[in-house]
CSV table of C-alpha atoms in Angstrom, one decimal:
chain,number,residue,atom,x,y,z
A,1047,MET,CA,-2.8,-30.8,-13.7
A,1048,LYS,CA,-2.4,-29.3,-17.6
A,1049,ILE,CA,-4.2,-26.3,-16.7
A,1050,PRO,CA,-1.5,-23.3,-17.5
A,1051,LYS,CA,-0.1,-21.6,-14.3
A,1052,SER,CA,0.3,-18.3,-15.8
A,1053,PHE,CA,-2.8,-16.4,-15.2
A,1054,ASP,CA,-4.2,-13.5,-13.8
A,1055,VAL,CA,-7.5,-12.9,-11.6
A,1056,ILE,CA,-8.8,-9.2,-12.4
A,1057,GLY,CA,-12.0,-8.6,-10.5
A,1058,ASP,CA,-14.4,-12.0,-11.8
A,1059,ILE,CA,-12.2,-12.3,-14.8
A,1060,LEU,CA,-9.7,-15.4,-15.2
A,1061,LEU,CA,-7.2,-14.2,-17.8
A,1062,PHE,CA,-4.6,-16.6,-18.9
A,1063,GLN,CA,-1.2,-14.9,-20.0
A,1064,ASP,CA,-0.2,-17.9,-22.1
A,1065,PHE,CA,-1.7,-21.1,-23.5
A,1066,SER,CA,0.3,-23.9,-25.2
A,1067,LYS,CA,-0.8,-25.0,-28.9
A,1068,GLU,CA,-1.2,-28.3,-27.5
A,1069,LEU,CA,-4.0,-27.1,-24.9
A,1070,ILE,CA,-5.6,-24.4,-27.2
A,1071,LYS,CA,-7.9,-27.5,-28.5
A,1072,LYS,CA,-9.0,-28.3,-25.0
A,1073,GLU,CA,-9.3,-24.5,-23.8
A,1074,LYS,CA,-13.3,-24.4,-23.9
A,1075,GLN,CA,-12.7,-27.7,-21.6
A,1076,ILE,CA,-10.4,-26.0,-19.3
A,1077,SER,CA,-12.4,-23.0,-19.0
A,1078,ASN,CA,-15.7,-24.6,-18.1
A,1079,TYR,CA,-14.2,-26.7,-15.5
A,1080,LEU,CA,-12.8,-23.5,-13.8
A,1081,LEU,CA,-16.3,-21.6,-13.8
A,1082,LYS,CA,-17.6,-24.6,-12.0
A,1083,LYS,CA,-14.8,-24.6,-9.7
A,1084,TYR,CA,-14.2,-21.3,-8.8
A,1085,LYS,CA,-17.8,-19.7,-8.1
A,1086,ASN,CA,-16.3,-16.2,-8.1
A,1087,ILE,CA,-15.4,-16.4,-11.7
A,1088,LYS,CA,-17.7,-15.4,-14.3
A,1089,VAL,CA,-15.4,-15.1,-17.1
A,1090,VAL,CA,-12.4,-17.1,-18.6
A,1091,ALA,CA,-10.0,-15.5,-21.2
A,1092,ARG,CA,-6.5,-15.4,-22.7
A,1093,LYS,CA,-4.3,-13.0,-24.4
A,1094,THR,CA,-3.9,-13.5,-27.8
A,1095,LYS,CA,-1.6,-10.7,-28.3
A,1096,LYS,CA,0.8,-9.3,-25.9
A,1097,TYR,CA,0.9,-5.5,-25.0
A,1098,SER,CA,1.5,-3.5,-27.6
A,1099,GLY,CA,0.6,-0.1,-29.6
A,1100,LYS,CA,0.5,3.3,-28.5
A,1101,TYR,CA,-1.3,2.7,-25.3
A,1102,ARG,CA,0.6,-0.8,-24.8
A,1103,LEU,CA,-2.8,-3.0,-24.7
A,1104,PRO,CA,-3.1,-6.5,-25.2
A,1105,LYS,CA,-5.6,-8.3,-27.2
A,1106,ILE,CA,-8.0,-10.7,-25.6
A,1107,LYS,CA,-10.3,-13.8,-26.3
A,1108,ILE,CA,-13.1,-14.7,-23.9
A,1109,ILE,CA,-13.2,-18.3,-24.0
A,1110,ALA,CA,-16.0,-19.4,-21.8
A,1111,GLY,CA,-18.5,-17.6,-19.2
A,1112,GLU,CA,-20.2,-14.2,-19.8
A,1113,LYS,CA,-19.1,-12.6,-22.9
A,1114,ARG,CA,-17.6,-9.3,-21.4
A,1115,LYS,CA,-14.2,-7.7,-20.7
A,1116,GLU,CA,-15.6,-5.4,-18.1
A,1117,THR,CA,-14.9,-5.8,-14.3
A,1118,LEU,CA,-14.9,-4.7,-11.0
A,1119,HIS,CA,-11.5,-5.2,-9.6
A,1120,LYS,CA,-10.6,-5.0,-5.5
A,1121,GLU,CA,-7.3,-3.9,-4.2
A,1122,ASN,CA,-6.0,-2.2,-1.4
A,1123,ASN,CA,-9.1,-0.8,0.1
A,1124,CYS,CA,-9.8,0.5,-3.6
A,1125,VAL,CA,-12.5,-0.8,-6.1
A,1126,PHE,CA,-11.7,0.2,-9.7
A,1127,LYS,CA,-13.8,-0.4,-12.6
A,1128,LEU,CA,-11.9,-1.3,-16.1
A,1129,ASP,CA,-11.9,-3.1,-19.3
A,1130,ILE,CA,-9.4,-5.4,-19.2
A,1131,GLU,CA,-8.8,-5.0,-23.0
A,1132,LYS,CA,-8.7,-1.3,-23.3
A,1133,CYS,CA,-6.8,-0.4,-20.2
A,1134,TYR,CA,-3.4,-1.4,-19.1
A,1135,PHE,CA,-3.3,-3.0,-15.7
A,1136,THR,CA,-1.9,-6.1,-13.9
A,1137,PRO,CA,-3.0,-7.2,-10.3
A,1138,ARG,CA,0.7,-8.4,-9.6
A,1139,LEU,CA,1.6,-5.0,-8.7
A,1140,ALA,CA,-0.7,-4.6,-5.7
A,1141,ASN,CA,2.1,-5.1,-3.0
A,1142,GLU,CA,4.4,-2.8,-5.1
A,1143,ARG,CA,1.7,0.1,-4.9
A,1144,LEU,CA,1.1,-0.4,-1.6
A,1145,ARG,CA,4.7,-0.1,-0.9
A,1146,ILE,CA,4.9,3.3,-2.6
A,1147,SER,CA,2.0,4.6,-0.6
A,1148,LYS,CA,3.7,3.7,2.8
A,1149,LEU,CA,6.4,6.0,2.0
A,1150,ILE,CA,4.6,8.8,1.4
A,1151,LYS,CA,5.1,11.5,4.3
A,1152,ASN,CA,1.8,13.8,5.3
A,1153,ASN,CA,1.3,16.6,3.0
A,1154,GLU,CA,3.3,15.8,0.0
A,1155,SER,CA,2.4,16.2,-3.6
A,1156,ILE,CA,2.5,13.2,-6.1
A,1157,LEU,CA,2.9,13.0,-9.7
A,1158,VAL,CA,2.2,9.8,-11.3
A,1159,LEU,CA,3.1,9.7,-15.1
A,1160,GLY,CA,0.9,7.1,-16.9
A,1161,SER,CA,-1.8,7.1,-14.5
A,1162,GLY,CA,-3.9,4.5,-16.6
A,1163,MET,CA,-7.4,4.1,-14.8
A,1164,GLY,CA,-6.4,5.6,-11.7
A,1165,VAL,CA,-5.1,2.9,-9.9
A,1166,TYR,CA,-1.7,4.6,-8.5
A,1167,PRO,CA,-3.4,7.6,-7.5
A,1168,ILE,CA,-6.2,6.1,-6.0
A,1169,VAL,CA,-4.4,3.3,-3.8
A,1170,ILE,CA,-1.9,6.5,-2.7
A,1171,SER,CA,-4.8,8.7,-2.0
A,1172,LYS,CA,-6.5,5.9,0.0
A,1173,ASN,CA,-3.6,4.7,1.9
A,1174,SER,CA,-1.6,7.9,2.6
A,1175,LYS,CA,-2.0,11.2,4.0
A,1176,ALA,CA,-0.8,12.9,0.6
A,1177,LYS,CA,-1.9,16.4,0.0
A,1178,GLU,CA,-2.6,16.2,-3.7
A,1179,VAL,CA,-2.0,13.3,-6.4
A,1180,TYR,CA,-1.5,14.4,-9.8
A,1181,GLY,CA,-2.2,11.8,-12.7
A,1182,ILE,CA,-1.2,12.1,-16.6
A,1183,GLU,CA,-2.7,9.4,-19.0
A,1184,ILE,CA,-2.9,9.7,-22.6
A,1185,ASN,CA,-5.1,6.9,-23.4
A,1186,PRO,CA,-8.5,8.4,-23.5
A,1187,ILE,CA,-10.7,5.4,-22.4
A,1188,ALA,CA,-8.4,4.6,-19.5
A,1189,HIS,CA,-8.7,8.2,-18.4
A,1190,LYS,CA,-12.3,8.0,-18.6
A,1191,TYR,CA,-12.3,4.8,-16.5
A,1192,ALA,CA,-9.9,7.0,-14.1
A,1193,LEU,CA,-12.6,9.9,-13.6
A,1194,GLU,CA,-15.1,7.1,-12.7
A,1195,ASN,CA,-12.8,5.4,-10.3
A,1196,ILE,CA,-12.2,8.4,-8.4
A,1197,LYS,CA,-15.8,8.9,-7.7
A,1198,LEU,CA,-16.4,4.9,-6.9
A,1199,ASN,CA,-13.5,5.5,-4.4
A,1200,LYS,CA,-14.5,9.1,-3.0
A,1201,THR,CA,-11.2,10.2,-3.2
A,1202,TYR,CA,-11.1,14.2,-3.7
A,1203,ASN,CA,-7.6,14.9,-3.7
A,1204,ILE,CA,-6.5,13.5,-7.1
A,1205,ILE,CA,-6.3,15.9,-10.4
A,1206,LEU,CA,-6.2,13.6,-13.6
A,1207,LEU,CA,-4.8,15.2,-16.7
A,1208,LYS,CA,-5.2,13.6,-20.1
A,1209,GLY,CA,-2.8,13.8,-22.9
A,1210,ASP,CA,1.0,13.4,-23.8
A,1211,ILE,CA,3.1,13.4,-20.9
A,1212,LYS,CA,5.7,15.7,-22.8
A,1213,LYS,CA,3.2,18.2,-23.6
A,1214,ILE,CA,1.2,18.3,-20.5
A,1215,ILE,CA,4.5,18.5,-17.9
A,1216,PRO,CA,5.6,22.3,-19.1
A,1217,LYS,CA,2.1,23.3,-18.5
A,1218,ILE,CA,2.1,22.2,-14.8
A,1219,LYS,CA,3.1,25.1,-12.9
A,1220,LYS,CA,4.1,23.5,-9.5
A,1221,LYS,CA,6.9,21.3,-8.2
A,1222,PHE,CA,6.2,17.8,-6.8
A,1223,ASP,CA,7.8,15.7,-3.9
A,1224,ARG,CA,7.4,12.4,-5.3
A,1225,ILE,CA,7.0,11.3,-8.9
A,1226,ILE,CA,6.2,7.8,-9.8
A,1227,ILE,CA,7.0,6.6,-13.2
A,1228,PRO,CA,5.3,3.0,-13.7
A,1229,ILE,CA,6.2,2.7,-17.4
A,1230,PRO,CA,9.1,0.3,-17.6
A,1231,LYS,CA,9.6,-0.1,-21.0
A,1232,ASN,CA,10.9,3.6,-21.6
A,1233,ALA,CA,10.4,5.1,-18.3
A,1234,THR,CA,14.1,7.1,-18.6
A,1235,PHE,CA,12.2,8.5,-21.9
A,1236,TYR,CA,10.6,11.3,-19.4
A,1237,LEU,CA,13.4,11.9,-17.0
A,1238,LYS,CA,14.3,15.1,-18.8
A,1239,SER,CA,10.5,16.4,-18.6
A,1240,ILE,CA,10.4,15.4,-15.1
A,1241,LEU,CA,13.2,17.5,-14.1
A,1242,LYS,CA,11.2,20.7,-14.9
A,1243,VAL,CA,8.5,20.2,-12.1
A,1244,SER,CA,11.2,18.5,-9.3
A,1245,LYS,CA,13.3,20.2,-6.8
A,1246,LYS,CA,15.9,19.1,-4.7
A,1247,ASN,CA,15.0,16.0,-2.5
A,1248,THR,CA,12.2,15.0,-5.1
A,1249,ILE,CA,12.0,11.2,-4.8
A,1250,ILE,CA,11.4,9.4,-8.1
A,1251,HIS,CA,10.3,5.7,-8.3
A,1252,LEU,CA,11.2,4.6,-11.9
A,1253,TYR,CA,10.3,1.0,-13.1
A,1254,ASP,CA,12.4,-0.9,-15.7
A,1255,PHE,CA,13.2,-4.2,-17.2
A,1256,SER,CA,16.3,-5.5,-16.5
A,1257,LYS,CA,18.3,-8.9,-16.5
A,1258,GLU,CA,18.9,-10.3,-13.0
A,1259,LYS,CA,22.5,-10.1,-13.0
A,1260,ASP,CA,22.2,-6.6,-14.3
A,1261,ILE,CA,20.1,-5.3,-11.3
A,1262,PRO,CA,20.2,-2.5,-10.1
A,1263,LYS,CA,23.3,-1.3,-12.3
A,1264,SER,CA,21.6,-1.1,-15.8
A,1265,SER,CA,18.7,1.0,-14.4
A,1266,ILE,CA,20.9,3.3,-12.9
A,1267,ASN,CA,23.4,3.5,-15.4
A,1268,LYS,CA,20.2,4.3,-17.9
A,1269,ILE,CA,19.4,7.3,-15.2
A,1270,LYS,CA,22.7,8.8,-15.3
A,1271,LYS,CA,22.5,9.8,-19.0
A,1272,TYR,CA,19.7,12.0,-17.9
A,1273,VAL,CA,20.3,12.9,-14.1
A,1274,LYS,CA,23.3,14.6,-13.1
A,1275,ASN,CA,23.0,14.5,-9.2
A,1276,PHE,CA,21.0,12.0,-7.8
A,1277,LYS,CA,21.5,9.7,-4.8
A,1278,ALA,CA,19.9,5.8,-5.4
A,1279,LEU,CA,18.0,5.1,-2.4
A,1280,ARG,CA,16.8,1.1,-2.9
A,1281,HIS,CA,15.6,-1.2,-5.5
A,1282,VAL,CA,13.0,-3.6,-5.6
A,1283,LYS,CA,12.2,-6.5,-7.9
A,1284,CYS,CA,8.3,-6.4,-8.6
A,1285,GLY,CA,8.3,-9.8,-10.4
A,1286,GLN,CA,9.3,-11.4,-13.7
A,1287,SER,CA,8.0,-9.9,-17.2
A,1288,SER,CA,9.5,-12.9,-18.9
A,1289,PRO,CA,12.0,-15.7,-18.3
A,1290,ARG,CA,15.0,-14.1,-16.6
A,1291,ILE,CA,13.6,-10.6,-17.4
A,1292,TYR,CA,12.6,-8.8,-14.0
A,1293,ARG,CA,10.6,-5.4,-13.4
A,1294,VAL,CA,12.4,-3.6,-11.0
A,1295,CYS,CA,11.8,-0.5,-9.3
A,1296,ILE,CA,14.6,2.2,-8.7
A,1297,ASP,CA,13.9,4.6,-5.8
A,1298,PHE,CA,16.2,7.5,-6.1
A,1299,LYS,CA,16.5,11.0,-4.8
A,1300,LEU,CA,17.7,14.3,-6.4
A,1301,ILE,CA,20.3,15.9,-4.7
């Protein structure tokens, strides 16, 4: 009953988000119990430092089981190889990624900013009839995993670009039907840049953090600072990032 409830299962790794100071002394005992109870779990780990740094990565400690941080994770008819400490990834957005995929119409051109180890582009490619999916990622290790994951999933309409988003976008000589910005901490930072690769009726899915009482007003106000003509279509709560703070997706269309 004392086992922390805040954990994710990524592939065969059980990852605790928080571990109270009182229970750290018993972390080994708790982890061995979980390994025996759940035969599909081979590694039990916990975050010792939350997402930070240039690539928004956590620090992770292996508590019990196999001494590795790499795994294969299945989601939405896809499989992903990743290192949970070297790639930003949350399984909690699986339904949200599928939601986006179901909104995509036939033959759309899609751009994903911060494509990581390829999760958004590959889920979209496997679950929609998009013409092509571009992804931009600055983390070289995540980008390397993404290239491998394209082969694992046999997806052939994905173009991955490695580098800084603001430097890569001016080099892209095309316009997109839909742009996804799954970078909730500073997504609006890229709004000016994406206008160069957008057109009338381009749909943008922008992720943001917001207090519940401010949803969706605070996010829409941020968008207004960079985009003059747009129509808000919907907003979706995608889970909590911390007490009373929600991850929100604002879907809007350029007009």
